[in-house]
Coordinates of C-alpha atoms in Angstrom, one line a residue:
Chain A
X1 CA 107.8 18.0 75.7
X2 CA 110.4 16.0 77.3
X3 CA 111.9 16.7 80.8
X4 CA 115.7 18.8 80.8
X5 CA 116.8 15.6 83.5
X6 CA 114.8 12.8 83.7
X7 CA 115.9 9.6 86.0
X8 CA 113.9 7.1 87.0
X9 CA 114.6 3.7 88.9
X10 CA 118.2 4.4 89.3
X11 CA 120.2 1.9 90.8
X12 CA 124.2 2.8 91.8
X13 CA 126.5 0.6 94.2
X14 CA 129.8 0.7 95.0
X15 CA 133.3 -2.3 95.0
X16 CA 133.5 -5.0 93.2
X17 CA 129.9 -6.5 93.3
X18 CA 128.3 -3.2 92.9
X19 CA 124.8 -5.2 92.9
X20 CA 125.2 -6.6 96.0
X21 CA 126.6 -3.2 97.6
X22 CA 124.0 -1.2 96.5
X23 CA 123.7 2.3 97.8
X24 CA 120.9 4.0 95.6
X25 CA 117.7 1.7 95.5
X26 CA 115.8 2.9 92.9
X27 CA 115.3 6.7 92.8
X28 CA 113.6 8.7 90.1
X29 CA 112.8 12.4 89.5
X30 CA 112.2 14.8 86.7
X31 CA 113.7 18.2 86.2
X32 CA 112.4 21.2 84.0
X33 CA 114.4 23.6 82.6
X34 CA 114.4 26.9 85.6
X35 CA 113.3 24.3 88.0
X36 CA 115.0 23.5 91.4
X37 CA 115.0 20.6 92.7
X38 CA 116.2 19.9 96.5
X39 CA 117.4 16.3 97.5
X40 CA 117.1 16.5 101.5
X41 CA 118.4 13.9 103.6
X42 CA 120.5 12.9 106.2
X43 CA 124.0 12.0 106.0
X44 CA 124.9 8.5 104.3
X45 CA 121.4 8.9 103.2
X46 CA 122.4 8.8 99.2
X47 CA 122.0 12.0 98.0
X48 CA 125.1 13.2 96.9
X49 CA 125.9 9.7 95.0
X50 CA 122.3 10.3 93.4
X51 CA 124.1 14.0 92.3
X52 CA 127.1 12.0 91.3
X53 CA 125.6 10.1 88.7
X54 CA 124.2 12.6 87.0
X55 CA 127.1 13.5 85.7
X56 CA 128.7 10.2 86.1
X57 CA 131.8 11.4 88.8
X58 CA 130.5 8.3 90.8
X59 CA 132.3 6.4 88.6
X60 CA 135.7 8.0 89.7
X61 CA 135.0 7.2 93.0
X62 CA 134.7 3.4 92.6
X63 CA 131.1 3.7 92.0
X64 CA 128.7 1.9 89.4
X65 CA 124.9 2.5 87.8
X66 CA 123.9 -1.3 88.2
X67 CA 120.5 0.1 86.7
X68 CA 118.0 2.6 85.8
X69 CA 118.3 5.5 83.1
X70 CA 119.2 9.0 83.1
X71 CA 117.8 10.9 80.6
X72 CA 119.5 14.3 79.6
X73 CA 118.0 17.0 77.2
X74 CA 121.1 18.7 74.9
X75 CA 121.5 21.8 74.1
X76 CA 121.1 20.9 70.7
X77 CA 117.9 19.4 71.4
X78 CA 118.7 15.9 71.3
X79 CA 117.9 13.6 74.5
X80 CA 121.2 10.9 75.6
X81 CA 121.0 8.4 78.2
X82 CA 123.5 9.3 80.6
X83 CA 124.1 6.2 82.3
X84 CA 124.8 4.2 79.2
X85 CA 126.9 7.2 77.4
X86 CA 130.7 6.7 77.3
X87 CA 133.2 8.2 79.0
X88 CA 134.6 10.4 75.9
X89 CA 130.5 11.9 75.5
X90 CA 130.5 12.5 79.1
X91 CA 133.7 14.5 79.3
X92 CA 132.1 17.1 76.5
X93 CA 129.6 16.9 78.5
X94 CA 130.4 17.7 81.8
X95 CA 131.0 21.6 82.3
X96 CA 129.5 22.3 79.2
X97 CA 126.0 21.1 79.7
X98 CA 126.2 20.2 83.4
X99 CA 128.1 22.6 86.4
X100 CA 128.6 21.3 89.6
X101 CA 129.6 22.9 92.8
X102 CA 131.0 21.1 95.9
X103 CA 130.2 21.8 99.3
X104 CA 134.1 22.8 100.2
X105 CA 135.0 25.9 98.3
X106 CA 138.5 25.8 99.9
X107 CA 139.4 22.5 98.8
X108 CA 137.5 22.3 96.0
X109 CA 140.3 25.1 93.9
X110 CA 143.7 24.0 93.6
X111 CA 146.2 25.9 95.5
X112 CA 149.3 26.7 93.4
X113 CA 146.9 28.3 90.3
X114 CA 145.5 31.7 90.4
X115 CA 141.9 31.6 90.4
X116 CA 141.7 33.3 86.9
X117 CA 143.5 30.4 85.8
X118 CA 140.9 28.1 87.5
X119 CA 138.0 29.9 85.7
X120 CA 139.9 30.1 82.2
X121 CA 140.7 26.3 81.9
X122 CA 136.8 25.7 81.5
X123 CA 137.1 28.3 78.3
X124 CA 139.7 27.0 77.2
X125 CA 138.6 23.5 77.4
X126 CA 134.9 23.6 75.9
X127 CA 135.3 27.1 74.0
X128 CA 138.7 26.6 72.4
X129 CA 139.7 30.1 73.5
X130 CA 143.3 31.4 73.6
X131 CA 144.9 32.7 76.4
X132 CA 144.3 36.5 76.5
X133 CA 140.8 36.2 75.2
X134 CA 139.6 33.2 78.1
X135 CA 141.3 35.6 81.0
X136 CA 138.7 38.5 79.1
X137 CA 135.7 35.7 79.6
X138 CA 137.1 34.6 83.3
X139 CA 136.7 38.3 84.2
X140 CA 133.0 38.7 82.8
X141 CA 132.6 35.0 84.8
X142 CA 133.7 36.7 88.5
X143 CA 131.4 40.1 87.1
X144 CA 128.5 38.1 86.7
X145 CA 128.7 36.2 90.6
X146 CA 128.9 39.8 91.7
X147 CA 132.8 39.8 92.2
X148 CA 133.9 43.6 92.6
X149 CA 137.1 44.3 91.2
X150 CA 137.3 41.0 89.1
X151 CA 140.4 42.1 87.1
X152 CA 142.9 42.4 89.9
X153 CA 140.9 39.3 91.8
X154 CA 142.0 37.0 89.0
X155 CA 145.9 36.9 90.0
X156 CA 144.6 35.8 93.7
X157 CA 145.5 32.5 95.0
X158 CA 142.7 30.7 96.8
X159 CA 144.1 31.3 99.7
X160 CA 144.1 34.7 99.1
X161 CA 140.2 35.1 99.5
X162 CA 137.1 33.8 102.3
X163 CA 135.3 31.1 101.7
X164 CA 132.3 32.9 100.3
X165 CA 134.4 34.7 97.7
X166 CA 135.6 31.4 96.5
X167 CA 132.5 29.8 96.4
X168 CA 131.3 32.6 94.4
X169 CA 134.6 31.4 91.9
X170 CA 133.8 28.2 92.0
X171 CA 130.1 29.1 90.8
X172 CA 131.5 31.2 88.0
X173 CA 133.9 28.2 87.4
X174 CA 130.6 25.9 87.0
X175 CA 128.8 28.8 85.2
X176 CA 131.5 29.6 82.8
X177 CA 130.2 27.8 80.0
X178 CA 126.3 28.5 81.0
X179 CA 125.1 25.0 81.4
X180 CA 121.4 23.2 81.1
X181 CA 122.0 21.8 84.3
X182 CA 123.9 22.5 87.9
X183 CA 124.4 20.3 90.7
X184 CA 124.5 22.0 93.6
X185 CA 126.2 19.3 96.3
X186 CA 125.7 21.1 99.7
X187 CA 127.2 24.6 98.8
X188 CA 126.5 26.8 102.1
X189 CA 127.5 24.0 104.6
X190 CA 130.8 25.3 105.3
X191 CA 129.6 29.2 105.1
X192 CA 128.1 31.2 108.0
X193 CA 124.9 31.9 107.5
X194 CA 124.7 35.6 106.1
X195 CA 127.3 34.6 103.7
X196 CA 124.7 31.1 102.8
X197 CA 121.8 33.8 102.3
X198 CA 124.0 35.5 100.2
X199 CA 124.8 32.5 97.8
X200 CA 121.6 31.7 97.6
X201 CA 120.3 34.6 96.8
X202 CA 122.9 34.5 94.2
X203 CA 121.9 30.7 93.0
X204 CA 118.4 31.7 92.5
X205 CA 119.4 35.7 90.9
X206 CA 121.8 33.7 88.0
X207 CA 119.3 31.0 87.7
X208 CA 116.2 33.2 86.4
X209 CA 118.8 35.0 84.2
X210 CA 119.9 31.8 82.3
X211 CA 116.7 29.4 82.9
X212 CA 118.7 26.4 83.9
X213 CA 118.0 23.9 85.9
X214 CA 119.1 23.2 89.6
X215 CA 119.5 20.4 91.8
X216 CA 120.3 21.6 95.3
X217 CA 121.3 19.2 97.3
X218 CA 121.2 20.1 101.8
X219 CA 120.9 18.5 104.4
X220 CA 119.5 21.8 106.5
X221 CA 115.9 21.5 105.8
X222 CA 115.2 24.9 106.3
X223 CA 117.2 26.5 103.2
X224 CA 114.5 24.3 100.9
X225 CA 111.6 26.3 101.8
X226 CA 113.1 29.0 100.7
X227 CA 114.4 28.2 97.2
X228 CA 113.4 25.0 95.8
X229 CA 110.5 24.0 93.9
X230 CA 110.1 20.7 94.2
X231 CA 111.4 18.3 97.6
X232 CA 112.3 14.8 97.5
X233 CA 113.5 13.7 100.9
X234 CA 115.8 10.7 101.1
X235 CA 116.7 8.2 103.1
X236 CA 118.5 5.2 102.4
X237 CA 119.1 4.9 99.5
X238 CA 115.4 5.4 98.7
X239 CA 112.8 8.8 98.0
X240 CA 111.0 8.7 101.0
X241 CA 109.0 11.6 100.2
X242 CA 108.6 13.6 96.8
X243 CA 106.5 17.2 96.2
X244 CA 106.4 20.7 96.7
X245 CA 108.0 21.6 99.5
X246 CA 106.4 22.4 103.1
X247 CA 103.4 19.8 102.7
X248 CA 102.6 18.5 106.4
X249 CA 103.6 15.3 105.4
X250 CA 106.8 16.0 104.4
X251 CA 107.3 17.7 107.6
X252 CA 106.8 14.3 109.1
X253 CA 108.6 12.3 106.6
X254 CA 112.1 14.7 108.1
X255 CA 114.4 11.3 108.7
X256 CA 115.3 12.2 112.2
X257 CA 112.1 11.1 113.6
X258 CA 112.2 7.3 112.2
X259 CA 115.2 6.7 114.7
X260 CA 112.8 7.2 117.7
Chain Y
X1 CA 163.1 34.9 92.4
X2 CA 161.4 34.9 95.3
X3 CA 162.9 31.5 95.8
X4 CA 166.3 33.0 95.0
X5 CA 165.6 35.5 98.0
X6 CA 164.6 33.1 100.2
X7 CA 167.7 30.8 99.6
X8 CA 170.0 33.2 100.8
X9 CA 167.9 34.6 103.8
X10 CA 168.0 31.1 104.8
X11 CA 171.3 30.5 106.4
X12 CA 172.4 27.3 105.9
X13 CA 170.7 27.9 102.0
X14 CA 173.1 30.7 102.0
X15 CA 176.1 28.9 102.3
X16 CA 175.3 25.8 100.4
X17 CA 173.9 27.8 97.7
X18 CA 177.1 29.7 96.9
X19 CA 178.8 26.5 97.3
X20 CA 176.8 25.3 94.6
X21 CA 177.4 28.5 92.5
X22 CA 180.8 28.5 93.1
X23 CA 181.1 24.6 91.9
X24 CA 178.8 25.8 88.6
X25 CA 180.9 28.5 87.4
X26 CA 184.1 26.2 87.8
X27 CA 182.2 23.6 85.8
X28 CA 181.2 25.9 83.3
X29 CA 185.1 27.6 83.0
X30 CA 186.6 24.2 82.9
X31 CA 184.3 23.1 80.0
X32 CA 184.9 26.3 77.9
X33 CA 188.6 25.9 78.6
X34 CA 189.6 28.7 80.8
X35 CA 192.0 26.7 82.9
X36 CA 195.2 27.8 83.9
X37 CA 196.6 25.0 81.8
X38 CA 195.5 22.9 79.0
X39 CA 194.1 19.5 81.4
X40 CA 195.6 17.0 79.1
X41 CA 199.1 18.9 78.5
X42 CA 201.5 17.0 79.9
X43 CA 204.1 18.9 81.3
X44 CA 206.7 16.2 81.4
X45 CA 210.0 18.1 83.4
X46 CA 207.6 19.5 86.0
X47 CA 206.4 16.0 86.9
X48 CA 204.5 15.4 90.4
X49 CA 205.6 19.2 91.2
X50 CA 204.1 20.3 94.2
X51 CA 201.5 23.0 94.2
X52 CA 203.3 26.8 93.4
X53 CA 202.9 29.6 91.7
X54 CA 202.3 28.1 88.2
X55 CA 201.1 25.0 89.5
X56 CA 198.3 26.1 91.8
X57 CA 197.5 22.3 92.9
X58 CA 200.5 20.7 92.0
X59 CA 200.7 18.3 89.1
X60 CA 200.5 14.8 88.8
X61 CA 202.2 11.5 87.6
X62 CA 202.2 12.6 83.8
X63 CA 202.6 16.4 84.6
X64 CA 199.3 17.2 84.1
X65 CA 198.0 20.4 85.8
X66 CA 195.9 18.9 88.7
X67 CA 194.2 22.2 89.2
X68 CA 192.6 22.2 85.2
X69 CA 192.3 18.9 85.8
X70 CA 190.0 19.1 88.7
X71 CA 187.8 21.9 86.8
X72 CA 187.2 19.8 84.2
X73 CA 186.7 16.8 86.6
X74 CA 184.1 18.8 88.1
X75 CA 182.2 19.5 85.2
X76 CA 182.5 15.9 84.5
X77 CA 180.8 14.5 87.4
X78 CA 178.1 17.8 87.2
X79 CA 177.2 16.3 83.6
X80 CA 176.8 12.6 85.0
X81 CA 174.8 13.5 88.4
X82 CA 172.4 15.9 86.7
X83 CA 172.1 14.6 83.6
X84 CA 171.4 11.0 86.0
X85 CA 168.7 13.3 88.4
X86 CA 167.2 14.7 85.4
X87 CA 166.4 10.9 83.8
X88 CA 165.7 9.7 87.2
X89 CA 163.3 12.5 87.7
X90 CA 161.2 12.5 84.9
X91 CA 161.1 8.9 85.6
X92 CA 159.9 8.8 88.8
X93 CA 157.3 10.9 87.6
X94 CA 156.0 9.1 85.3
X95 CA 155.8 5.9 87.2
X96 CA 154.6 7.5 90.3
X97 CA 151.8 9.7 88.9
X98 CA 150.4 6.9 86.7
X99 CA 151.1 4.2 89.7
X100 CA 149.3 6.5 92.3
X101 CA 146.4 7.2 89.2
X102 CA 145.6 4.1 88.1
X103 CA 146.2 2.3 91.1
X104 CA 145.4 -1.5 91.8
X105 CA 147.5 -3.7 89.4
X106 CA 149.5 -1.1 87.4
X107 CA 150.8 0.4 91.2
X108 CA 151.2 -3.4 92.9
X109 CA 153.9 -4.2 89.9
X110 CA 155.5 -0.6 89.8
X111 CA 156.0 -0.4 93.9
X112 CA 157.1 -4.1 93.7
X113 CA 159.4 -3.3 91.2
X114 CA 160.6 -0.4 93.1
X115 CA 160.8 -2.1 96.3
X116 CA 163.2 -4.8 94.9
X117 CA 165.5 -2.1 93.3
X118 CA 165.9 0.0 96.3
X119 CA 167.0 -3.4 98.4
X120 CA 170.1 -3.0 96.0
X121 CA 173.0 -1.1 97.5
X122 CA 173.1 1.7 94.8
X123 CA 176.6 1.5 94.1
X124 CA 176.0 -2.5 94.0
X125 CA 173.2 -2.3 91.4
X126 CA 174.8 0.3 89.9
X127 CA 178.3 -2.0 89.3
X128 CA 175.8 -4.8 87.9
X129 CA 174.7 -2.2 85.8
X130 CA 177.7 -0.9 84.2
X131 CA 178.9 -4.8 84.2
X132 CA 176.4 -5.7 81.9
X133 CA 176.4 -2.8 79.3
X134 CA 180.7 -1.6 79.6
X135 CA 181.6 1.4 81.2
X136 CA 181.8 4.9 79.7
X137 CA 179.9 8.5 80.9
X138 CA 176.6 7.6 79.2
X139 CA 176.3 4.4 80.7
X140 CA 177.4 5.8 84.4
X141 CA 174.7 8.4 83.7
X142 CA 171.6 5.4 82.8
X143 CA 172.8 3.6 85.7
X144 CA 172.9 6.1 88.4
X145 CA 169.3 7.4 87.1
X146 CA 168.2 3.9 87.2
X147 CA 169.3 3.6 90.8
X148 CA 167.6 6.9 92.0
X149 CA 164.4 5.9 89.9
X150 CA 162.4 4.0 93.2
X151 CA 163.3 7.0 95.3
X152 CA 161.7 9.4 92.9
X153 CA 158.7 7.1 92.1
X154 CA 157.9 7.1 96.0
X155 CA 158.6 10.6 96.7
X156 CA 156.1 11.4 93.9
X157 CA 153.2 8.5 94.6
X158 CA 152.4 9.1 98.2
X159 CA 151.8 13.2 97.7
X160 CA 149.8 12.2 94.3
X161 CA 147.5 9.3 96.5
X162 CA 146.9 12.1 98.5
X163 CA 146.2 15.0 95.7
X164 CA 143.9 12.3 93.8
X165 CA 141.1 12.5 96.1
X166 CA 141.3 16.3 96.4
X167 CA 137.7 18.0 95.6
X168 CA 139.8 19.8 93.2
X169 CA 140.2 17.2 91.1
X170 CA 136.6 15.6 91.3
X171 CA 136.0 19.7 90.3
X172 CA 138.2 19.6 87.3
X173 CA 136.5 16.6 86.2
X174 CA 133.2 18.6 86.4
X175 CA 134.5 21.1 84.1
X176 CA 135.0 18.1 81.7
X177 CA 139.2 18.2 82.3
X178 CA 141.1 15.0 80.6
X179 CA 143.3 12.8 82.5
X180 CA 146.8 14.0 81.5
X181 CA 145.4 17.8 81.8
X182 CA 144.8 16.3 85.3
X183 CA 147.8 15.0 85.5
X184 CA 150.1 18.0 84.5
X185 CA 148.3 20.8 86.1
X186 CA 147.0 20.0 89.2
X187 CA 149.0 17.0 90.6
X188 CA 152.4 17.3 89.0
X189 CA 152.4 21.5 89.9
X190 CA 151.3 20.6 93.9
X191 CA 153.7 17.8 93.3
X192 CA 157.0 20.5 92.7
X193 CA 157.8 21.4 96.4
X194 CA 158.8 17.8 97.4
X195 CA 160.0 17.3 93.9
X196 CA 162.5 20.2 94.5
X197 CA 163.9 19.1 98.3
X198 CA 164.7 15.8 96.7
X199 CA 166.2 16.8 93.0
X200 CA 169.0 18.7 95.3
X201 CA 169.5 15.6 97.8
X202 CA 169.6 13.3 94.7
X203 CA 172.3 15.3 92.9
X204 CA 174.6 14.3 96.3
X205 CA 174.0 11.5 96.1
X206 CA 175.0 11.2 92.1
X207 CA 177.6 13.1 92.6
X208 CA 179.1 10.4 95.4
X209 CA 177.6 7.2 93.6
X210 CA 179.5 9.2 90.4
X211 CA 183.0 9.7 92.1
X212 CA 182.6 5.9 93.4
X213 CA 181.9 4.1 89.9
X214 CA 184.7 6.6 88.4
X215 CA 187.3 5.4 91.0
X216 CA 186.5 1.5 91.1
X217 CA 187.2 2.4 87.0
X218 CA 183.7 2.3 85.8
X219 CA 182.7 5.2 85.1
X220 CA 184.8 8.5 83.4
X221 CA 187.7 6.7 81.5
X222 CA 191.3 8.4 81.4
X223 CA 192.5 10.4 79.7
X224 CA 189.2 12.2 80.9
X225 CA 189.3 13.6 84.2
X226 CA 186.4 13.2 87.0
X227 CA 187.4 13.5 90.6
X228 CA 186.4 9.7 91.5
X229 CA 189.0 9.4 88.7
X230 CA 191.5 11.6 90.1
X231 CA 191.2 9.8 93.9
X232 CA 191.6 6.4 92.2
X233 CA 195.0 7.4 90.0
X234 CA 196.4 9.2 93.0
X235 CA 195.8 6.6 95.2
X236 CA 199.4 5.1 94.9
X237 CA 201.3 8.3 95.1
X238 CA 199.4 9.3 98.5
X239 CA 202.7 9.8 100.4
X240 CA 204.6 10.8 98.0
X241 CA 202.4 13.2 97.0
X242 CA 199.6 14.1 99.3
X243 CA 198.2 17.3 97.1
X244 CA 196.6 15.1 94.2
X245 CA 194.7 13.0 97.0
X246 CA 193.6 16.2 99.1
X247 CA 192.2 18.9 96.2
X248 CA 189.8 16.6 94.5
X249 CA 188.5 14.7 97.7
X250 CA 188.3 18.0 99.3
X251 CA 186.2 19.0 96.1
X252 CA 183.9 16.2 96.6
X253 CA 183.3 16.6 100.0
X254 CA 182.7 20.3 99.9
X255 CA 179.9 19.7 96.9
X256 CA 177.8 17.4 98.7
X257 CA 178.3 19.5 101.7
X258 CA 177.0 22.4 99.3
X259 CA 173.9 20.3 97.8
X260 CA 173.0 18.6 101.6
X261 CA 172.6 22.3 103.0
X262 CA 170.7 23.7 99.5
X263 CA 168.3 20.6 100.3
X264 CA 168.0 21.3 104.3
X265 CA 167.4 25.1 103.0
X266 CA 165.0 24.0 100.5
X267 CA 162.8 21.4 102.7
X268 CA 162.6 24.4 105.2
X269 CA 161.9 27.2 102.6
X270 CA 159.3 25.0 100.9
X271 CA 157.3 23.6 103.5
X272 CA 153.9 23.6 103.7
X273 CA 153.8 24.1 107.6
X274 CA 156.4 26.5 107.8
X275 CA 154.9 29.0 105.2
X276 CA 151.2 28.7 105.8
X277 CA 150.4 28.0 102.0
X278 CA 152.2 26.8 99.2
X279 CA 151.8 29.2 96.8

């Protein structure tokens, strides 16, 4: 049975000679469907660009796959080569198949739209739904990230709610359409930490209920015990260290010690 | 409505927004035809009569009703300055979302392009303009938009190199968004405060750069009435008779006082840093 996310000896680099700026050396992994998967690393270290090609947002930001493949398993069944797909594939692709969350939930929602509206466009987009109907789906999207009250939370601005309420949104946003895959860039750094064990807990609740996979990606090395199952440590630009998680060696292989 | 509110708590919105009330129901009188007399009657006994009980503003050279004359005058240079905003607008839009979007070439030519049109004077490259195509309303209208156009373009380009590297566009691209959807309703709606503060500076601005092209004999021809129009064809009879001179400067001066203090009211009201979040 093939793998739900399968990349192997991915190469990404940035400007005009992405080749010779080269930022990701080489990095491969494999991802099962209710699998999570924590990239752990310090900063500048390449994980979130490794996140970003998955779903190909690298390219917005100047990036470039010089090489490698990224294998994706469809709903449908069929298996496309993310790297290599065009941009119009990728579009369809992105929210339907693969969610993503940012590590800023204050900046990652626009200010001037109610959030219902936020949650909605995804419906509209992917499901073709009309206006009254996607607001009826946007409120079963806050219900199911455990949003009380959803109905009347919908005509908020984002400025309206904390930061772990819209983080919860912008999981339902990233939810909405019940993706294969979610990328998970650093979503607790900017919450205090009851409100972190409460996303979480939250992360791991809606991913047993939907069986899709998760790549988490942290810099805090002490959330990964806790919810992924597989570790690959990074640092630059290259897997230092792959495997279940809290194996002496990867204990040793933290990044921080190499500068000593 | 909110906004509506806000305008008149504000007080220097309050006063430059009835101003520019005042100036729209005039317009809109003068174009349905309720003035005190019919503008292009010529009332040939009562000639350069000065202003009175029938003639509230005198009347001019011909006889003509200088008070109908200056309500249809203003609704004459409304028409060219925001029908001229409105082009210049939309626009600037255009050139400065797609400049600030697409970025390297695409926004080197447009700014360049920009840059050398705002080193023109506007009346100047207005003039060269009309000189080119003939004078008349529409062609006042095309040139004055064209003039404002680089003003627009930069007002909207900096904000939008800004918005583009929001997270909440990299997050509407993760829900699979397509450029213009982008575009229209995440950069253009954050885009609508500064938008706003310069639409009612701009219309000023037309409404001066109007009344100039009008009086060098450029822009409204007679017997149409604009007030650059009415400056220009009493400039002659100024000592003879000073009320055709005072009413319509007075009128021009008073509505870009009016627009000036809607725009200061505007800037404050809309601000970011003044209201905590733009919502």
């Amino acid at each position: 049975m093939s793998h739900l996310l399968s990349v192997s000896d991915l190469h990404v680099g940035f400007g005009k000679d992405p080749v010779a700026n080269e930022v990701v050396h080489g990095i491969g992994f494999t991802l099962d469907p209710g699998e999570t998967l924590a990239i752990v690393g310090e900063s500048g270290s390449g994980k979130s660009v490794t996140a970003l090609s998955v779903n190909r947002l690298v390219d917005f930001g100047g990036g470039k796959i010089t090489g490698g493949r990224i294998d994706f398993t469809l709903g449908s069944g069929a298996v496309i080569d993310l790297a290599a797909a065009p941009e119009k594939e990728l579009a369809a692709i992105r929210g339907r198949e693969i969610g993503m969350i940012f590590q800023e939930p204050m900046t990652s929602l626009n200010p001037v739209h109610a959030i219902g509206e936020q949650i909605a466009e995804s419906f509209r987009l992917h499901h073709g739904l009309t206006g009254k109907q996607a607001m009826r789906a946007a409120i079963d999207a806050l219900e199911r990230v455990r949003i009380p009250d959803a109905a009347r939370r919908l005509k908020y601005h984002p400025h309206q709610l904390s930061g772990g309420m819209l983080q919860r949104v912008m999981i339902a946003t990233a939810l909405s359409c019940n993706p294969r895959l979610l990328i998970a860039d650093e979503p607790t750094t900017a919450l205090d930490v009851t409100v972190q064990a409460q996303i979480l807990a939250l992360l791991s609740e809606l991913k047993r209920e939907s069986e899709m996979g998760l790549v988490f990606i942290t810099h805090d090395i002490g959330l990964v015990a806790g919810i992924a199952d597989k570790v690959m440590v990074m640092q630059n630009g290259k897997a230092v260290e792959q495997g279940r998680p809290m194996r002496c060696s990867m204990i040793r292989s933290i990044p921080i010690r190499s500068i000593f | 409505m909110t906004l509506l509110r806000s305008i008149f708590a504000h007080p220097s919105g309050r006063i430059g927004g009835t101003i520019v009330a005042l100036y729209l129901i005039i317009a809109i009188m003068g174009l349905v035809g309720l003035t005190p007399h019919d503008p292009l009657m010529q009332f040939r006994i009562d000639r350069l009569h000065a202003p009175s009980a029938t003639y509230w503003m005198g009347t001019d050279l011909l006889g003509r009703d200088v008070a109908s004359r200056l309500m249809i005058g203003i609704a004459q240079s409304f028409i060219v300055s925001f029908a001229s905003v409105a082009l210049a607008t939309v626009l600037g839009i255009v050139l400065g979302l797609t400049a600030a979007w697409f970025g390297s070439y695409w926004d080197g030519t447009i700014m360049r392009a920009m840059d050398v049109l705002l080193a023109f004077p506007a009346i100047l490259l207005a003039l060269l303009i009309i000189t080119i195509v003939g004078p008349g309303t529409w062609t006042s209208v095309m040139a004055i938009a064209f003039v404002y156009t680089p003003i627009f373009t930069r007002v909207v380009r900096g904000p939008a190199l800004s918005l583009k590297t929001r997270e909440f566009v990299d997050a509407a691209r993760t829900f699979g968004s397509s450029r213009t959807y982008i575009l229209s309703r995440h950069m253009l709606l954050n885009l609508v405060a500064p938008l706003t503060v310069q639409v009612t500076l701009a219309l000023a601005w037309a409404l001066l750069t109007e009344a100039g092209l009008s009086f060098l004999g450029l822009g409204t021809q007679p017997p149409q009435a604009s007030l650059g129009l009415m400056l220009s064809e009493a400039r002659n009879l100024m000592e003879m008779a000073p009320w055709l001179l005072v009413f319509p400067a007075f009128a021009i001066m008073i509505g870009i006082l009016g627009f000036n203090l809607l725009g200061d009211a505007l800037r404050d009201i809309l601000d970011p840093r003044s209201r905590g979040a733009v919502a």
